[in-house]
Amino acid sequence: MSVVKRRPEGPIARAHVALQSGKLREAEVACQQILVQNPTHHGALLMLGLVAIQTNNPKNALRLFQRAVASDPKSADSYMNLGIALRILGKKPEGREAMRQAVKLKPSSAQAQANLGRAELEDGDPLVALKHLKKATRSKPRSINILNALGTAQMRVGQTAEGLRTFRKAVSVDPKNADARRNLGTALVGFGDISGAVDAFAKAHVLVPADAKTTLHYATALAQARRTHEALPLFRKALA
C-alpha cells in the first residue's frame, strides 16, 4: 500500500519547506503573502529575514529581524539572527549583545551558544568564547564548525593539548573539511611536529588548491622541513 505525501498546508508551512529546500524566491513570496494579511507575523518576518541574509541583503535582514524581535521579544532565534545581521553590517558590539540575549532566552540552544562563542572569539575574548563553545559541543559534539571554533579558542587560552585533540576530532568528523586540516596543521607546528603539519597542510591544499592562506601554510611547513625545492613554487603560487 502506497502512502501519498500531502503537501504542507498554508503559506507559512510552504515558506518553511521552500526555505529548507533552498527555494528562496518561493519562500519570499509565501512570507510576503502572510505579511500582507498580518504585518507582525513573527514566523514570516523571521523567515523573510533569513531569505534576505542568504541573498546578501543584510540591511533588509536587519529591519526584518528587528520587526521579528518586536513581534516576539522572547524569541531567541530572532535575537540570534539579529545579532548575525548586525555583525555582518559591522556593528559588532551590538551584534554580540543581541547574541547574548539569545543565549539568555534559550541557554540550551547549541546554535545560540556557538554563535556567541564565535563572536567572543572574533572580538578577542577567547576565555568567554571557550565557555560558550564548550556548552555548544555538549549538544552538537560532531558539528565541524563548532569544533573548529572550540579548538581555536583552546589554543588561544593556552590549552594546546586540548586544542590539538579537538582539531583531530574535527578531521575525523569531516576529513574533507579544509579548515579542520589547516587548523590541525597549525596546532602541530606549535608542538614542533613539522612532519605531521606538512601532511595536514598537504591534505588541506588538495581540498582547496586555490586558497592562498592554505598554500602559504603548506609552503612554510615545507620550508621548515627543509624541503625548499617543494616550498618555492608554492610560495610563488601564494603570492600570485
Coordinates of C-alpha atoms in Angstrom, one line a residue:
M1 CA 0.0 0.0 0.0
S2 CA 1.5 3.3 -1.1
V3 CA 1.5 6.4 1.1
V4 CA 0.6 9.7 -0.5
K5 CA 2.6 12.5 0.9
R6 CA 0.5 15.6 1.5
R7 CA 1.9 18.9 0.7
P8 CA 2.2 21.2 3.7
E9 CA -0.8 23.4 4.1
G10 CA -0.8 27.2 4.4
P11 CA 1.7 29.9 3.4
I12 CA 3.8 29.6 6.5
A13 CA 4.3 25.8 6.0
R14 CA 5.0 26.3 2.3
A15 CA 7.5 29.1 3.2
H16 CA 9.3 26.8 5.7
V17 CA 9.6 23.9 3.2
A18 CA 10.8 26.2 0.4
L19 CA 13.4 27.8 2.7
Q20 CA 14.7 24.4 3.8
S21 CA 14.9 23.3 0.1
G22 CA 16.8 26.4 -0.9
K23 CA 13.9 27.8 -3.0
L24 CA 14.4 31.3 -1.7
R25 CA 12.1 33.1 -4.1
E26 CA 9.2 30.8 -3.3
A27 CA 9.8 31.3 0.4
E28 CA 9.9 35.0 -0.1
V29 CA 6.6 35.1 -1.9
A30 CA 4.9 33.0 0.7
C31 CA 6.1 35.2 3.5
Q32 CA 5.1 38.4 1.8
Q33 CA 1.6 36.9 1.3
I34 CA 1.4 36.4 5.1
L35 CA 2.7 39.8 6.0
V36 CA 0.1 41.5 3.7
Q37 CA -2.6 40.0 6.0
N38 CA -0.6 40.2 9.2
P39 CA 2.4 42.6 9.2
T40 CA 3.6 41.4 12.6
H41 CA 3.6 37.6 11.9
H42 CA 6.7 36.5 13.7
G43 CA 7.4 33.4 11.7
A44 CA 7.1 35.2 8.3
L45 CA 9.3 38.1 9.5
L46 CA 12.0 35.7 10.7
M47 CA 12.0 33.6 7.5
L48 CA 11.9 36.6 5.3
G49 CA 15.0 37.9 7.2
L50 CA 16.8 34.6 6.6
V51 CA 16.0 34.9 2.9
A52 CA 17.5 38.4 2.9
I53 CA 20.7 37.1 4.6
Q54 CA 21.0 34.3 2.1
T55 CA 20.5 36.7 -0.8
N56 CA 23.2 39.1 0.5
N57 CA 20.8 41.8 1.7
P58 CA 21.8 42.3 5.3
K59 CA 20.3 45.8 5.6
N60 CA 16.9 44.4 4.8
A61 CA 17.5 41.4 7.0
L62 CA 18.3 43.7 9.9
R63 CA 15.0 45.6 9.5
L64 CA 13.1 42.3 9.3
F65 CA 14.8 40.8 12.4
Q66 CA 14.2 44.0 14.3
R67 CA 10.5 43.6 13.5
A68 CA 10.6 40.0 14.5
V69 CA 12.1 40.9 17.9
A70 CA 9.3 43.5 18.3
S71 CA 6.7 40.9 17.5
D72 CA 8.1 38.3 19.9
P73 CA 10.6 39.7 22.4
K74 CA 11.0 36.2 23.9
S75 CA 12.2 34.6 20.7
A76 CA 15.9 33.5 20.9
D77 CA 16.0 32.9 17.2
S78 CA 15.0 36.5 16.4
Y79 CA 17.8 37.8 18.7
M80 CA 20.3 35.3 17.3
N81 CA 19.7 36.3 13.7
L82 CA 19.5 40.0 14.6
G83 CA 23.0 39.6 16.0
I84 CA 24.2 38.0 12.8
A85 CA 22.8 40.8 10.7
L86 CA 24.3 43.4 12.9
R87 CA 27.8 41.9 12.8
I88 CA 27.6 41.5 9.0
L89 CA 26.9 45.2 8.8
G90 CA 30.0 45.9 11.0
K91 CA 28.0 46.6 14.2
K92 CA 29.9 44.0 16.2
P93 CA 29.3 45.1 19.8
E94 CA 25.5 45.5 19.1
G95 CA 25.5 42.1 17.4
R96 CA 27.3 40.4 20.3
E97 CA 24.8 41.9 22.7
A98 CA 21.9 40.6 20.7
M99 CA 23.5 37.1 20.7
R100 CA 23.9 37.3 24.5
Q101 CA 20.2 38.0 24.7
A102 CA 19.5 34.9 22.6
V103 CA 21.6 32.8 24.9
K104 CA 19.9 34.3 28.0
L105 CA 16.5 33.4 26.5
K106 CA 17.5 29.9 25.4
P107 CA 20.7 28.7 27.0
S108 CA 20.0 25.1 25.8
S109 CA 20.4 26.3 22.1
A110 CA 23.7 24.9 20.7
Q111 CA 23.4 27.3 17.8
A112 CA 23.0 30.4 20.0
Q113 CA 25.9 29.3 22.3
A114 CA 28.1 28.6 19.2
N115 CA 27.3 32.0 17.5
L116 CA 28.0 33.9 20.7
G117 CA 31.2 31.9 21.2
R118 CA 32.5 32.6 17.7
A119 CA 31.6 36.3 18.2
E120 CA 33.5 36.5 21.5
L121 CA 36.5 34.7 19.9
E122 CA 36.4 37.1 17.0
D123 CA 36.2 40.1 19.3
G124 CA 39.2 39.0 21.3
D125 CA 37.8 37.2 24.4
P126 CA 38.8 33.5 24.0
L127 CA 38.1 32.6 27.6
V128 CA 34.4 33.7 27.4
A129 CA 34.3 32.1 23.9
L130 CA 35.5 28.9 25.3
K131 CA 32.7 28.7 27.9
H132 CA 30.0 29.1 25.2
L133 CA 31.7 26.8 22.7
K134 CA 32.0 24.0 25.3
K135 CA 28.3 24.3 26.0
A136 CA 27.6 24.1 22.3
T137 CA 29.6 21.0 21.8
R138 CA 27.6 19.2 24.5
S139 CA 24.6 19.4 22.3
K140 CA 26.3 19.1 19.0
P141 CA 29.5 17.1 19.6
R142 CA 30.1 16.5 15.9
S143 CA 29.5 19.9 14.4
I144 CA 32.6 20.7 12.4
N145 CA 32.1 24.5 12.7
I146 CA 31.8 24.4 16.4
L147 CA 34.8 22.0 16.8
N148 CA 37.0 24.3 14.7
A149 CA 36.0 27.3 16.8
L150 CA 36.4 25.4 20.0
G151 CA 39.9 24.2 19.0
T152 CA 40.9 27.8 18.1
A153 CA 39.7 29.1 21.5
Q154 CA 41.5 26.3 23.3
M155 CA 44.8 27.2 21.5
R156 CA 44.4 30.9 22.3
V157 CA 44.0 30.4 26.0
G158 CA 47.0 28.0 26.1
Q159 CA 45.1 24.7 26.2
T160 CA 47.2 23.4 23.4
A161 CA 46.9 19.7 24.1
E162 CA 43.1 20.1 24.2
G163 CA 43.1 22.2 21.1
L164 CA 45.1 19.5 19.2
R165 CA 42.7 16.8 20.3
T166 CA 39.7 18.9 19.2
F167 CA 41.2 19.5 15.7
R168 CA 42.0 15.8 15.4
K169 CA 38.4 15.1 16.2
A170 CA 37.2 17.7 13.7
V171 CA 39.3 16.0 11.0
S172 CA 37.9 12.6 11.9
V173 CA 34.3 14.0 11.8
D174 CA 34.9 15.5 8.3
P175 CA 38.1 14.5 6.6
K176 CA 37.2 16.8 3.6
N177 CA 37.0 20.0 5.7
A178 CA 39.9 22.1 4.7
D179 CA 39.7 24.4 7.7
A180 CA 40.0 21.5 10.1
R181 CA 43.0 20.2 8.2
R182 CA 44.6 23.6 8.2
N183 CA 43.9 24.1 11.9
L184 CA 45.4 20.7 12.7
G185 CA 48.5 21.7 10.8
T186 CA 48.9 24.9 12.7
A187 CA 48.5 23.1 16.0
L188 CA 51.1 20.5 15.0
V189 CA 53.5 23.3 14.1
G190 CA 53.1 24.6 17.7
F191 CA 54.0 21.2 19.0
G192 CA 57.1 21.0 16.8
D193 CA 55.7 18.2 14.7
I194 CA 56.6 19.6 11.4
S195 CA 56.3 16.3 9.5
G196 CA 52.7 16.0 10.8
A197 CA 52.0 19.6 9.9
V198 CA 53.2 19.1 6.4
D199 CA 50.9 16.2 5.9
A200 CA 47.9 18.1 7.3
F201 CA 48.6 21.2 5.2
A202 CA 49.2 19.0 2.1
K203 CA 45.7 17.4 2.5
A204 CA 44.2 20.8 3.1
H205 CA 45.9 22.1 -0.1
V206 CA 44.4 19.3 -2.1
L207 CA 41.0 20.2 -0.9
V208 CA 41.3 24.0 -1.6
P209 CA 44.2 24.4 -4.1
A210 CA 43.3 28.0 -4.9
D211 CA 43.3 29.2 -1.3
A212 CA 46.3 31.4 -0.8
K213 CA 46.3 31.1 3.0
T214 CA 46.4 27.3 2.9
T215 CA 49.1 27.3 0.2
L216 CA 51.2 29.7 2.3
H217 CA 50.9 27.5 5.4
Y218 CA 51.9 24.4 3.3
A219 CA 54.9 26.2 1.8
T220 CA 56.0 27.5 5.2
A221 CA 55.8 24.0 6.7
L222 CA 57.8 22.5 3.8
A223 CA 60.5 25.2 4.2
Q224 CA 60.7 24.4 8.0
A225 CA 61.1 20.7 7.0
R226 CA 64.0 21.8 4.7
R227 CA 62.1 20.8 1.6
T228 CA 62.9 24.1 -0.1
H229 CA 62.6 22.8 -3.6
E230 CA 59.0 21.9 -3.0
A231 CA 58.2 25.1 -1.0
L232 CA 59.4 27.7 -3.5
P233 CA 56.8 27.0 -6.2
L234 CA 54.1 27.1 -3.5
F235 CA 55.3 30.5 -2.2
R236 CA 55.1 31.8 -5.7
K237 CA 51.6 30.4 -6.1
A238 CA 50.5 32.0 -2.8
L239 CA 51.9 35.4 -3.9
A240 CA 50.2 35.1 -7.3

